[in-house]
Amino acid sequence: MDPVRGSAVRAVGETASFVEPEHVAAPFLLAVSDTCAASLDVSPDVVRAHPSLLTGNDLIEGADVFATNYGGHQFGNWADQLGDGRAISIAEFVSNEGVRSEWQLKGAGMTPYSRFADGRAVLRSSVREFVASEVMASLGVPTTRALWIAGTGEEVMRDRFYDGNAAPESGAIVCRVSPSWIRFGHFELPAARGKTALVKELADFCMARDFPGVTSYADWFREICERTAVMIAHWQRVGFVHGVMNTDNMSVLGLTIDYGPYGFLDGFDPSWTPNTTDAGRRRYRFGQQPAIGFWNLQRLAMAISTLFEDTQPLQDGLIHYEKTFVSLDAQMQLAKLGLTDEADLPLVNELQSLMQSQELDFTKTYNALLNGYDLAQCSYRLEPDKEALSLFVSKYQRRDRNEGLMRANNPVWVPHNWMLQELIDETQKCYDAGTECRALNDAIEAAAEPERFPEQVAKWSDLRPAWSLSERGCTDLSCSS
Ligand code: AMP
Ligand code: MG
């Protein structure tokens, strides 16, 4: 633990620093996730009853609150110390079932790791993180969760499009929840500084706390590799593009963390990324996520290599990543078509080529195949090749498919950036009125139980509307948050 308390920005040699959230002007609740609360055995009304806890104006009595220190490779380059620049852990919570979780306030103010920034978060990025965390959870994707989103009653200056035009935006805070917030970058930083004893201490701590039953470093690394493979296979299944797969944004538990300029595929396009900051090289494009997962695991392997006498277990772990990903990805992509036989993989490839050439919407296409409507309705092209589409359908129809498997593997809708932008606008109205925003709860419930929201879901499961193409923030996003 850092011997210095407080938020003075500095290089820190230890793994975490005690620092308290900065007070905000007027904390109020925008939404609490009922499903996240239920998973923790917490009543949403308990959250409602304590507005001053929502933003860290008040703290749970006796809680040691802190921000942690990590480094990371950003867009392929070593970035040195990063750390929780605006996330402060406020509680360690153990549910009645004995499940541990750590609660963090994101946007809670300056910490020693804030570098050149303000420690705050704006409403738009907080809505995006809140909704995505909860929707991803109900789609069965491994993810950190979001318990509540609160307004601060304060404004934050942001240059939203990185074009030199900073403007005030509403400030907000998300309380996010995870069994662990340890990232690859937590090991990379002490390793880069030659602090091998600290790497070992942290590895032992992480293994004991977050990997019950795992007793060797080799098994620990293997498990991290496996969990990363599982997470990315799920991303590819639902068409999720993280957007900023830097090693500081990779959780050792294989949970999706740090929802920033993420997006979901519209038309199937492996080269797509929603992140304008990455538009040049497209390092984190959809089709490259599995390879980046491998690259990131290699960075972790290097960081923890001092724990091993020879590198074989690390190489084995990386091979295990590849094998796990390849087999799960095949299984899931087949399952999206209701199939289980690997002999049908050429059909998956054929559909992917067709989706790409005919600009078919990734989510809508599988629902069309499931429900028997016309694939031409799934195309963003004015005149899709109808012959090619029906040729595929007739081939596919000869397969014996499992519809339950299809339902379990295909989202009815996914939170596209244009929908989120509408939700952000809706939330802004509640923010201005100082009230809870039911639209946020409806959105996350509509992912878990689409049949309860027929009108909304009909709109959200359809093709991207034309207006959203020209609206900024609806297809492309910067890292500004
Ligand atoms: P990200 O790209 O969001 O993963 O953030 C990379 C690094 O920048 C992390 O160390 C964050 O904590 C830090 N960071 C991002 N935004 C802010 C902010 N507004 N204030 C302080 N630190 C920030
Ligand atoms: Mg981050």
GROMACS .gro file of N, CA and C in nm, residues 19-21 53-56 58-60 63-66 87-92 102-105 108 148 175-176:
model
   84
   19VAL      N    1  -0.738   0.661  -0.112
   19VAL     CA    2  -0.783   0.793  -0.158
   19VAL      C    3  -0.936   0.795  -0.156
   20GLU      N    4  -0.991   0.904  -0.109
   20GLU     CA    5  -1.137   0.911  -0.096
   20GLU      C    6  -1.200   0.983  -0.214
   21PRO      N    7  -1.324   0.948  -0.246
   21PRO     CA    8  -1.394   1.021  -0.352
   21PRO      C    9  -1.405   1.170  -0.317
   53LEU      N   10  -2.440   0.807  -0.052
   53LEU     CA   11  -2.341   0.700  -0.075
   53LEU      C   12  -2.316   0.679  -0.224
   54LEU      N   13  -2.413   0.721  -0.307
   54LEU     CA   14  -2.409   0.687  -0.449
   54LEU      C   15  -2.287   0.743  -0.521
   55THR      N   16  -2.243   0.859  -0.476
   55THR     CA   17  -2.131   0.925  -0.544
   55THR      C   18  -2.007   0.930  -0.455
   56GLY      N   19  -2.017   0.870  -0.337
   56GLY     CA   20  -1.903   0.872  -0.246
   56GLY      C   21  -1.899   0.994  -0.157
   58ASP      N   22  -2.076   1.024   0.105
   58ASP     CA   23  -2.064   0.949   0.230
   58ASP      C   24  -2.000   0.815   0.199
   59LEU      N   25  -1.931   0.760   0.298
   59LEU     CA   26  -1.871   0.628   0.280
   59LEU      C   27  -1.927   0.535   0.386
   60ILE      N   28  -1.921   0.406   0.356
   60ILE     CA   29  -1.962   0.308   0.456
   60ILE      C   30  -1.864   0.319   0.573
   63ALA      N   31  -1.487   0.181   0.611
   63ALA     CA   32  -1.434   0.124   0.486
   63ALA      C   33  -1.301   0.190   0.449
   64ASP      N   34  -1.203   0.108   0.412
   64ASP     CA   35  -1.078   0.159   0.356
   64ASP      C   36  -1.098   0.172   0.207
   65VAL      N   37  -1.103   0.293   0.156
   65VAL     CA   38  -1.131   0.309   0.013
   65VAL      C   39  -1.001   0.342  -0.060
   66PHE      N   40  -0.991   0.290  -0.182
   66PHE     CA   41  -0.860   0.299  -0.249
   66PHE      C   42  -0.873   0.296  -0.401
   87ALA      N   43  -1.147   0.569  -1.081
   87ALA     CA   44  -1.228   0.464  -1.018
   87ALA      C   45  -1.177   0.445  -0.876
   88ILE      N   46  -1.269   0.445  -0.781
   88ILE     CA   47  -1.230   0.425  -0.641
   88ILE      C   48  -1.313   0.311  -0.586
   89SER      N   49  -1.245   0.212  -0.529
   89SER     CA   50  -1.315   0.099  -0.468
   89SER      C   51  -1.368   0.142  -0.333
   90ILE      N   52  -1.501   0.128  -0.316
   90ILE     CA   53  -1.562   0.179  -0.193
   90ILE      C   54  -1.612   0.069  -0.100
   91ALA      N   55  -1.622  -0.053  -0.152
   91ALA     CA   56  -1.674  -0.159  -0.065
   91ALA      C   57  -1.630  -0.296  -0.113
   92GLU      N   58  -1.604  -0.381  -0.016
   92GLU     CA   59  -1.589  -0.524  -0.045
   92GLU      C   60  -1.712  -0.587   0.016
  102GLU      N   61  -1.637  -0.657  -0.537
  102GLU     CA   62  -1.576  -0.528  -0.503
  102GLU      C   63  -1.651  -0.420  -0.580
  103TRP      N   64  -1.691  -0.316  -0.510
  103TRP     CA   65  -1.772  -0.210  -0.571
  103TRP      C   66  -1.684  -0.089  -0.595
  104GLN      N   67  -1.690  -0.042  -0.717
  104GLN     CA   68  -1.609   0.074  -0.755
  104GLN      C   69  -1.697   0.187  -0.804
  105LEU      N   70  -1.663   0.309  -0.764
  105LEU     CA   71  -1.730   0.425  -0.822
  105LEU      C   72  -1.642   0.477  -0.935
  108ALA      N   73  -1.535   0.914  -0.969
  108ALA     CA   74  -1.547   0.964  -0.831
  108ALA      C   75  -1.446   1.072  -0.795
  148TRP      N   76  -2.550   0.070  -0.998
  148TRP     CA   77  -2.630   0.192  -1.012
  148TRP      C   78  -2.557   0.295  -1.097
  175CYS      N   79  -2.163   0.284  -1.032
  175CYS     CA   80  -2.107   0.190  -0.935
  175CYS      C   81  -2.095   0.056  -1.005
  176ARG      N   82  -1.972   0.014  -1.031
  176ARG     CA   83  -1.956  -0.113  -1.101
  176ARG      C   84  -1.903  -0.219  -1.006
   0.00000   0.00000   0.00000
